XYZ file of C-alpha atoms in Angstrom:
555
model
C 17.188 4.402 -21.790
C 15.905 4.088 -17.864
C 16.420 6.232 -15.491
C 18.178 3.481 -13.656
C 20.365 3.187 -16.765
C 21.267 7.296 -16.999
C 22.029 7.005 -13.107
C 25.058 4.379 -13.864
C 26.054 6.696 -16.663
C 26.256 9.683 -14.851
C 28.208 7.386 -12.057
C 30.728 6.234 -14.781
C 31.132 10.106 -15.798
C 31.685 10.617 -12.308
C 34.869 7.792 -12.453
C 36.412 9.427 -15.419
C 36.672 12.687 -14.157
C 37.812 11.315 -10.495
C 40.465 9.586 -12.645
C 41.869 12.433 -14.741
C 41.993 14.840 -12.108
C 43.693 12.631 -9.647
C 40.964 12.814 -7.143
C 39.783 10.355 -4.994
C 37.542 7.537 -5.812
C 36.669 6.413 -2.461
C 34.640 9.608 -2.286
C 32.643 8.578 -4.758
C 29.280 6.569 -4.198
C 28.151 2.685 -5.123
C 25.201 4.315 -7.088
C 23.704 7.486 -7.430
C 20.112 8.611 -8.664
C 18.660 10.819 -11.586
C 15.318 12.740 -10.834
C 13.008 14.733 -13.227
C 13.130 18.296 -13.179
C 10.115 20.059 -11.760
C 9.944 22.030 -14.953
C 10.214 20.372 -17.907
C 11.980 22.974 -20.184
C 15.017 22.347 -17.823
C 15.862 19.176 -19.533
C 14.906 15.461 -18.847
C 16.553 14.327 -15.941
C 18.417 16.314 -13.538
C 21.568 15.364 -11.219
C 22.571 16.404 -7.874
C 26.327 14.353 -7.579
C 28.764 16.889 -8.062
C 27.049 19.092 -5.190
C 27.087 15.822 -3.515
C 30.972 15.143 -4.079
C 32.213 19.202 -4.001
C 32.962 19.226 0.143
C 34.354 15.247 -0.200
C 36.802 16.281 -2.769
C 37.294 20.145 -2.264
C 36.225 21.321 -5.836
C 33.895 23.594 -6.316
C 30.472 22.571 -7.293
C 30.436 24.672 -10.794
C 33.741 23.333 -11.511
C 33.450 19.948 -10.483
C 29.729 20.102 -12.473
C 31.349 21.681 -15.478
C 33.725 18.555 -15.555
C 31.271 15.814 -15.624
C 29.008 17.887 -18.027
C 31.897 17.817 -20.411
C 32.390 13.810 -19.901
C 28.943 13.275 -19.732
C 27.609 14.990 -23.163
C 30.067 12.431 -24.786
C 28.167 9.502 -23.354
C 26.087 7.848 -26.384
C 22.276 8.659 -25.637
C 23.226 12.073 -24.100
C 21.939 14.772 -26.198
C 23.491 17.818 -23.932
C 23.960 18.954 -20.215
C 23.396 22.073 -18.652
C 24.590 23.479 -15.501
C 22.373 25.144 -13.342
C 22.605 26.947 -10.133
C 25.094 26.375 -7.732
C 25.927 23.126 -9.643
C 22.841 21.340 -11.094
C 23.307 18.999 -13.786
C 20.368 18.822 -16.104
C 20.264 15.844 -18.827
C 18.545 15.564 -22.346
C 18.459 12.404 -23.868
C 18.516 12.016 -27.812
C 15.367 10.539 -29.207
C 16.410 7.624 -29.593
C 17.573 6.629 -26.026
C 14.286 8.480 -24.558
C 12.351 6.158 -27.511
C 14.279 2.736 -26.047
C 11.935 3.146 -22.839
C 9.521 1.867 -24.684
C 10.872 -1.386 -25.465
C 12.642 -1.852 -22.215
C 8.953 -1.579 -20.513
C 6.880 -4.156 -22.594
C 9.979 -6.495 -22.540
C 10.004 -6.331 -18.552
C 6.266 -6.590 -18.461
C 5.298 -7.370 -15.291
C 8.656 -6.962 -13.748
C 8.654 -3.218 -14.772
C 8.472 -0.688 -11.615
C 10.063 -3.614 -9.288
C 13.119 -3.189 -7.620
C 15.385 -4.200 -4.745
C 15.291 -1.278 -2.838
C 13.792 -2.794 0.413
C 15.641 -6.243 -0.162
C 16.650 -7.732 3.048
C 13.798 -6.208 5.030
C 11.636 -8.691 6.939
C 8.377 -7.032 7.665
C 5.286 -8.048 9.436
C 2.329 -6.045 8.244
C -1.015 -6.317 10.261
C -4.022 -4.609 9.053
C -7.835 -4.679 9.459
C -7.967 -6.893 12.727
C -11.677 -6.374 13.439
C -13.309 -7.985 16.267
C -15.550 -11.009 15.362
C -18.380 -9.281 16.652
C -19.424 -7.988 13.618
C -19.052 -7.412 9.862
C -16.057 -5.350 8.523
C -16.948 -1.529 8.911
C -15.980 0.748 6.108
C -13.122 1.852 8.628
C -11.822 -1.765 8.370
C -12.471 -1.336 4.400
C -9.848 1.172 4.281
C -7.065 -0.575 5.747
C -8.131 -3.660 3.880
C -7.536 -1.336 0.654
C -4.533 0.471 2.013
C -2.880 -2.447 3.563
C -2.997 -4.885 1.058
C -1.996 -2.294 -1.706
C 1.248 -1.414 0.835
C 1.915 -5.316 0.860
C 2.252 -5.232 -2.601
C 4.015 -1.759 -2.959
C 6.776 -3.697 -0.316
C 6.802 -7.084 -2.081
C 7.398 -5.168 -5.157
C 10.504 -3.246 -3.457
C 12.127 -6.298 -2.626
C 10.852 -6.716 1.316
C 10.231 -10.002 3.118
C 6.423 -9.255 4.105
C 4.227 -11.661 6.193
C 0.390 -10.009 6.217
C -1.481 -10.741 9.421
C -4.899 -10.439 10.880
C -5.231 -10.324 14.728
C -8.406 -12.075 15.409
C -9.596 -10.746 18.709
C -11.426 -14.042 20.139
C -10.663 -13.473 23.579
C -11.974 -10.780 26.250
C -14.892 -9.037 27.055
C -16.269 -8.163 23.711
C -16.484 -11.648 22.880
C -18.736 -12.352 26.201
C -21.111 -9.465 25.048
C -21.354 -11.025 21.984
C -22.211 -14.073 22.961
C -24.507 -12.783 25.246
C -26.381 -10.993 22.390
C -26.248 -13.859 20.450
C -28.167 -15.847 23.596
C -30.660 -13.168 23.361
C -31.606 -13.175 20.053
C -32.334 -16.458 20.321
C -34.653 -16.358 23.270
C -36.189 -13.299 21.565
C -35.412 -11.135 23.867
C -33.805 -7.495 23.420
C -30.033 -7.308 23.170
C -28.050 -6.662 26.427
C -27.443 -2.758 27.260
C -23.976 -3.389 26.518
C -24.471 -5.730 23.645
C -24.430 -5.663 19.812
C -27.674 -4.779 17.899
C -28.411 -5.307 14.235
C -30.024 -8.002 11.929
C -26.675 -9.835 11.623
C -26.919 -11.114 15.047
C -30.334 -12.926 14.739
C -28.917 -14.328 11.742
C -26.090 -15.427 13.425
C -28.053 -16.786 16.588
C -30.353 -18.389 14.056
C -27.688 -20.310 12.337
C -25.978 -21.458 15.757
C -29.067 -23.106 16.219
C -29.467 -24.663 13.274
C -25.969 -26.177 13.408
C -26.396 -27.155 16.882
C -29.874 -27.595 18.039
C -29.197 -29.033 21.179
C -28.508 -25.338 22.483
C -32.443 -24.556 23.095
C -32.153 -27.278 25.847
C -28.848 -26.459 27.878
C -28.886 -23.393 30.746
C -28.048 -20.249 29.950
C -24.196 -20.189 30.777
C -23.684 -23.492 28.699
C -25.584 -22.023 25.997
C -23.714 -18.569 26.140
C -20.580 -20.892 25.573
C -21.818 -22.436 22.293
C -22.764 -19.275 21.241
C -19.438 -17.959 21.609
C -17.582 -20.621 19.851
C -20.010 -21.111 17.093
C -20.719 -17.747 16.716
C -17.330 -16.242 16.441
C -16.429 -19.083 14.064
C -19.491 -17.982 11.946
C -18.489 -14.448 12.214
C -14.975 -14.611 11.527
C -15.749 -16.976 8.125
C -18.158 -14.200 7.122
C -15.468 -11.512 7.623
C -12.560 -13.858 5.554
C -14.982 -14.847 2.945
C -16.047 -10.683 2.725
C -12.383 -9.790 2.799
C -11.927 -12.302 -0.133
C -14.017 -11.045 -1.999
C -12.788 -7.788 -1.890
C -9.365 -9.205 -3.080
C -7.792 -9.410 0.402
C -6.157 -12.450 1.701
C -3.370 -12.905 4.841
C -0.549 -15.422 5.209
C -1.979 -15.424 8.620
C -4.890 -15.306 10.843
C -3.089 -14.936 14.474
C -5.877 -15.961 17.108
C -4.931 -13.737 20.161
C -6.800 -17.254 22.160
C -3.683 -19.136 21.023
C -1.540 -16.801 23.380
C -2.900 -17.457 26.248
C -3.474 -20.914 25.204
C 0.419 -21.119 24.788
C 1.100 -19.395 27.780
C 2.796 -16.577 25.925
C 1.596 -13.706 28.046
C 3.511 -15.026 31.163
C 6.380 -15.525 28.484
C 5.880 -11.850 27.476
C 5.969 -11.036 31.460
C 8.846 -12.666 32.231
C 10.901 -11.117 29.344
C 10.016 -7.606 30.378
C 10.807 -8.956 34.242
C 14.365 -9.686 33.002
C 14.709 -6.400 31.326
C 14.014 -4.517 34.644
C 10.755 -2.722 33.654
C 8.260 -4.478 35.762
C 6.747 -3.278 39.086
C 3.702 -4.745 41.680
C 1.632 -1.964 43.090
C -1.874 -2.615 44.827
C -1.721 -6.196 43.907
C -1.617 -5.443 40.083
C 1.451 -6.228 37.699
C 2.743 -3.064 35.932
C 5.021 -2.290 33.109
C 6.568 1.093 33.243
C 6.395 2.521 30.234
C 6.681 6.463 31.432
C 10.803 5.746 31.436
C 9.812 5.828 27.352
C 7.587 8.682 27.141
C 4.319 7.357 27.671
C 1.839 9.591 29.318
C 1.453 6.854 32.055
C 2.293 3.309 33.473
C 0.304 0.329 32.133
C -1.535 -2.428 34.017
C -0.862 -6.099 32.501
C -2.258 -8.106 34.864
C -5.081 -7.105 37.749
C -5.374 -7.614 41.059
C -7.641 -10.058 40.655
C -5.148 -12.134 37.921
C -6.906 -11.334 34.833
C -4.303 -9.893 32.156
C -5.209 -6.397 30.282
C -5.542 -6.355 26.556
C -2.292 -4.290 26.735
C -0.587 -7.803 28.031
C -1.917 -9.657 25.142
C -0.568 -6.522 22.913
C 2.582 -7.165 24.327
C 2.961 -11.162 23.991
C 1.543 -10.463 20.454
C 4.382 -8.155 19.643
C 7.056 -10.729 21.133
C 5.924 -13.038 19.136
C 6.310 -11.569 16.002
C 9.775 -10.601 16.836
C 10.451 -14.293 17.953
C 9.590 -15.323 14.259
C 12.133 -13.192 12.836
C 10.261 -10.223 12.012
C 12.763 -7.084 12.102
C 10.171 -4.563 11.771
C 6.449 -4.632 12.843
C 3.921 -2.406 11.140
C 0.567 -2.023 12.513
C -2.388 -0.300 10.850
C -4.936 1.170 13.536
C -8.031 3.319 12.929
C -8.277 7.067 14.015
C -9.424 6.010 17.392
C -6.384 4.086 18.604
C -4.191 7.075 18.414
C -3.501 7.335 21.767
C -1.982 3.459 21.439
C 1.031 4.935 19.709
C 2.947 6.112 22.716
C 2.612 2.912 24.787
C 3.049 0.823 22.221
C 6.160 2.494 21.366
C 7.550 2.571 24.927
C 6.393 -1.103 24.912
C 9.124 -2.443 22.076
C 11.342 0.071 24.352
C 10.994 -1.981 27.538
C 11.716 -5.450 25.136
C 14.941 -3.484 24.634
C 13.756 -2.935 20.915
C 14.507 0.379 19.097
C 10.791 1.868 18.518
C 11.601 3.903 15.612
C 13.536 1.109 13.874
C 11.280 -2.457 14.762
C 7.925 -0.767 15.265
C 5.598 1.580 13.204
C 2.007 2.051 13.762
C -0.018 4.077 10.977
C -3.016 5.380 11.649
C -6.108 5.877 9.546
C -8.698 8.456 9.186
C -12.738 8.365 8.985
C -14.302 7.414 6.141
C -17.687 8.719 4.776
C -20.158 7.405 2.278
C -22.072 9.984 0.321
C -25.465 9.544 -0.836
C -27.283 12.582 -2.532
C -24.227 14.815 -1.033
C -25.498 13.420 2.630
C -23.522 10.727 4.700
C -24.531 7.522 4.837
C -25.173 6.647 8.561
C -26.131 2.797 8.793
C -26.142 -0.248 7.342
C -29.180 -2.080 6.660
C -27.661 -5.171 8.008
C -25.121 -3.887 10.762
C -27.855 -1.443 11.959
C -25.306 0.903 13.288
C -22.384 1.100 10.749
C -21.710 1.341 7.053
C -20.230 -1.929 5.873
C -17.506 -3.407 3.301
C -20.458 -4.932 1.565
C -22.519 -1.885 1.496
C -19.715 0.314 0.170
C -19.474 -2.763 -2.614
C -22.483 -3.205 -3.591
C -22.831 1.072 -4.144
C -19.665 1.227 -6.203
C -17.910 -1.898 -6.711
C -14.686 -3.718 -5.467
C -12.410 -1.825 -8.180
C -14.067 1.568 -7.451
C -13.788 1.058 -3.583
C -10.197 -0.008 -3.724
C -9.255 2.620 -5.582
C -11.236 5.369 -3.934
C -9.997 4.222 -0.435
C -6.548 3.687 -1.611
C -6.306 7.138 -3.704
C -5.991 9.366 -0.286
C -3.436 9.715 2.226
C -4.435 7.298 4.894
C -4.199 10.174 7.559
C -6.746 12.566 5.579
C -10.526 11.800 6.178
C -12.479 10.928 3.029
C -15.848 11.121 1.821
C -16.803 9.170 -0.831
C -19.690 9.922 -3.574
C -21.525 7.197 -5.082
C -22.566 9.293 -7.707
C -19.181 10.138 -8.453
C -17.610 6.793 -8.626
C -20.212 4.891 -10.383
C -20.022 7.806 -12.927
C -18.820 6.561 -16.460
C -16.843 9.401 -17.066
C -13.852 11.427 -17.158
C -13.977 12.651 -13.325
C -14.467 9.251 -12.374
C -10.672 8.843 -11.471
C -11.231 4.735 -11.431
C -13.009 5.404 -14.667
C -10.590 7.677 -15.959
C -7.264 5.243 -15.061
C -9.111 2.144 -16.441
C -10.240 3.524 -19.341
C -6.931 4.000 -20.618
C -6.136 0.091 -19.718
C -9.180 -0.648 -22.313
C -7.847 2.040 -24.744
C -4.617 0.619 -24.944
C -5.344 -2.355 -25.618
C -8.354 -1.405 -27.851
C -5.660 -0.067 -30.088
C -3.527 -3.114 -30.043
C -6.609 -5.345 -31.062
C -7.252 -2.660 -33.695
C -3.642 -2.635 -34.763
C -3.180 -6.610 -35.494
C -6.441 -6.488 -37.105
C -5.005 -4.191 -39.847
C -1.477 -5.989 -39.767
C 0.030 -3.494 -37.579
C 2.344 -5.579 -35.428
C 5.056 -4.082 -33.031
C 7.619 -5.812 -34.859
C 10.844 -7.224 -33.871
C 12.670 -5.398 -30.891
C 15.820 -4.929 -33.112
C 13.838 -3.236 -35.847
C 12.073 -0.865 -33.424
C 12.854 2.764 -34.390
C 12.957 4.749 -31.139
C 14.460 7.994 -32.719
C 10.906 8.179 -34.440
C 9.343 8.813 -31.055
C 10.414 12.541 -31.267
C 7.286 14.358 -30.786
C 6.223 16.588 -28.211
C 3.650 14.382 -26.696
C 5.477 11.303 -27.299
C 8.234 12.525 -24.833
C 5.883 13.416 -22.493
C 4.121 10.086 -21.895
C 7.990 8.830 -22.281
C 8.988 10.637 -19.437
C 5.911 9.869 -17.242
C 6.415 6.029 -17.695
C 10.000 6.741 -16.745
C 8.878 8.036 -13.486
C 7.043 4.252 -12.921
C 9.867 2.952 -10.626
C 10.786 5.759 -8.386
C 6.761 6.078 -7.653
C 6.815 2.560 -6.339
C 10.061 2.974 -4.568
C 8.931 6.197 -2.818
C 5.305 4.828 -2.181
C 6.713 1.645 -0.654
C 9.118 3.391 1.679
C 6.863 6.565 2.742
C 4.039 3.703 3.062
C 2.076 5.857 0.718
C -0.006 3.665 -1.946
C -2.016 6.886 -2.748
C 1.028 7.851 -5.000
C 0.909 5.454 -7.229
C -3.061 6.459 -7.983
C -1.961 10.043 -8.268
C 0.727 8.920 -10.379
C -1.346 6.696 -12.877
C -4.024 9.976 -12.933
C -2.159 12.677 -13.318
C 1.326 11.235 -15.260
C 0.215 8.445 -17.360
C -3.286 8.792 -17.810
C -3.585 12.766 -18.804
C -0.623 11.985 -20.698
C -1.506 8.904 -23.028
C -4.727 11.176 -23.533
C -3.076 14.015 -24.729
C -0.331 11.487 -27.366
C -3.500 9.955 -28.326
C -4.928 12.670 -29.536
C -1.976 14.152 -31.333
C 0.020 10.899 -32.134
C -2.199 8.743 -34.713
C -1.272 4.826 -33.929
C -3.227 3.169 -36.408
C -3.160 4.230 -40.347
C -6.195 5.831 -41.877
C -7.888 3.652 -44.252
C -5.335 1.947 -47.089
C -2.254 4.074 -45.736
C 0.875 2.555 -45.851
C 1.657 1.346 -42.342
C 5.000 2.974 -41.648
C 8.040 2.270 -38.931
C 6.352 5.278 -37.142
C 3.040 3.608 -36.793
C 5.232 0.371 -35.588
C 6.868 2.552 -32.793
C 4.091 4.466 -31.611
C 2.471 1.032 -30.992
C 5.418 -0.224 -28.625
C 4.792 3.411 -26.842
C 0.877 2.294 -26.662
C 1.611 -1.312 -25.683
C 4.357 -0.124 -23.063
C 1.663 2.574 -21.903
C -0.960 -0.582 -21.458
C 2.230 -2.256 -19.129
C 2.563 0.185 -16.656
C -1.027 1.565 -16.111
C -1.526 -2.498 -15.663
C 1.457 -2.918 -13.270
C 0.544 0.057 -11.355
C -3.692 -0.701 -11.016
C -2.415 -4.416 -9.662
C -0.217 -2.752 -6.947
C -3.459 -1.199 -5.800
C -5.591 -4.346 -6.361
C -7.542 -2.569 -9.251
C -7.925 -4.601 -12.301
C -6.888 -3.540 -15.885
C -9.719 -4.039 -18.155
C -9.485 -4.760 -21.873
C -12.729 -3.534 -22.744
C -15.395 -0.527 -20.919
């Protein structure tokens, strides 16, 4: 019996009690939930339904809980119901009902853990969005791992998600990039405000190979060639490195398009219609202080130039005009000050900043070698890049390590730890279970042990303490996925895979032999345990998929 199935049984018992007592059934919720008690000695599941309904119907919670417990105790699959505290229901399932979960998981396959919890939500999720002036640095790599995992979680819970990379191909940083390429091509030092690193010389050389005529142009014309070609080359490299990291975006949005299509003027006019613009000292200002910002923001300077914030306004409006009800933006730790102005901007458009705009801040990442932070990339010169991280520990370990921690916490990634083939390496610990469960299934097939028809499955045989512990862990997966999606916290999936599934499976494997020994006859217990083994494989694979990490069949 799955948690969702048990929740339906609890609700059905409540309907029966209300009918028996003549209580108003309009007070009953459309659905309810059951949860795992923190202390396993309190039962398999717990429900607070009696506490929730008590005031609505004027019945003391323990009295209502007693009636619910009596009715629920007669339901098939329920072994016992105990009342705790002011009216908690602690529920124990019989072995057959608990063991049926293994069949449900195996038959559900990749669908197990998915739900419609966020169905109807249309979400635009923007992450990474690194400027095309250099390789993706390790901070951006964190958002690549977390953002992609979050998009998978949101989709797994029914949301309509569009992932987006905002490509800053306009503005002063692009001019500095172009001047840096021109200087490299001329054999000169980078401008004081320019970009360094070996990649600048590489791109400058590639531009000259593609456009040899650039050597004969004057500096202004040559700089424009380096700007157009250099940005294109840099962005191709960024897209390729992200694709190799397993991250693809639905939309790559060019900032320059906002300017070319007149969308900054459109945003300006919309804000003027809302009554939040004013002119001062020849510039156009947005009165964001009306909505909690620490100061008003300039949209258009006195010389007619647009500010970066004006483009932010136009880009936000563009997303909303494309039908996204919720705009989620992931930003680095150095952008914490953007939250107030962006929330205020959303309100200036007439939106609800708490409903329509969500900004997530990611903290710093350090890559450690021999216990000391690595400071510079061999190629980028000033930062650690995506390629540096992948070269050091691989794609799977990189993605798992970056998604394993709450994004609002700084993290240190120890190269020695994450390349170790031991249990203290978290990704190895989880992937080892994926490989071990696959290995058990292969070895079982070799000796003629197959799960058999679902109708012949004997779930009541899964009554060992470690089998029950593993079943409880597997049952938590849908709730973990839903919570991780709603709270925007992919690390919950990683920690669940490690601390609940992998830990429980290892204890199950050590105490409950799946394969027959020698010439031992194959029994229904062996088959039942194989179902449980395969169910574990399914949950591990589904969980790792949500993190963008592989579930190997061999290690």
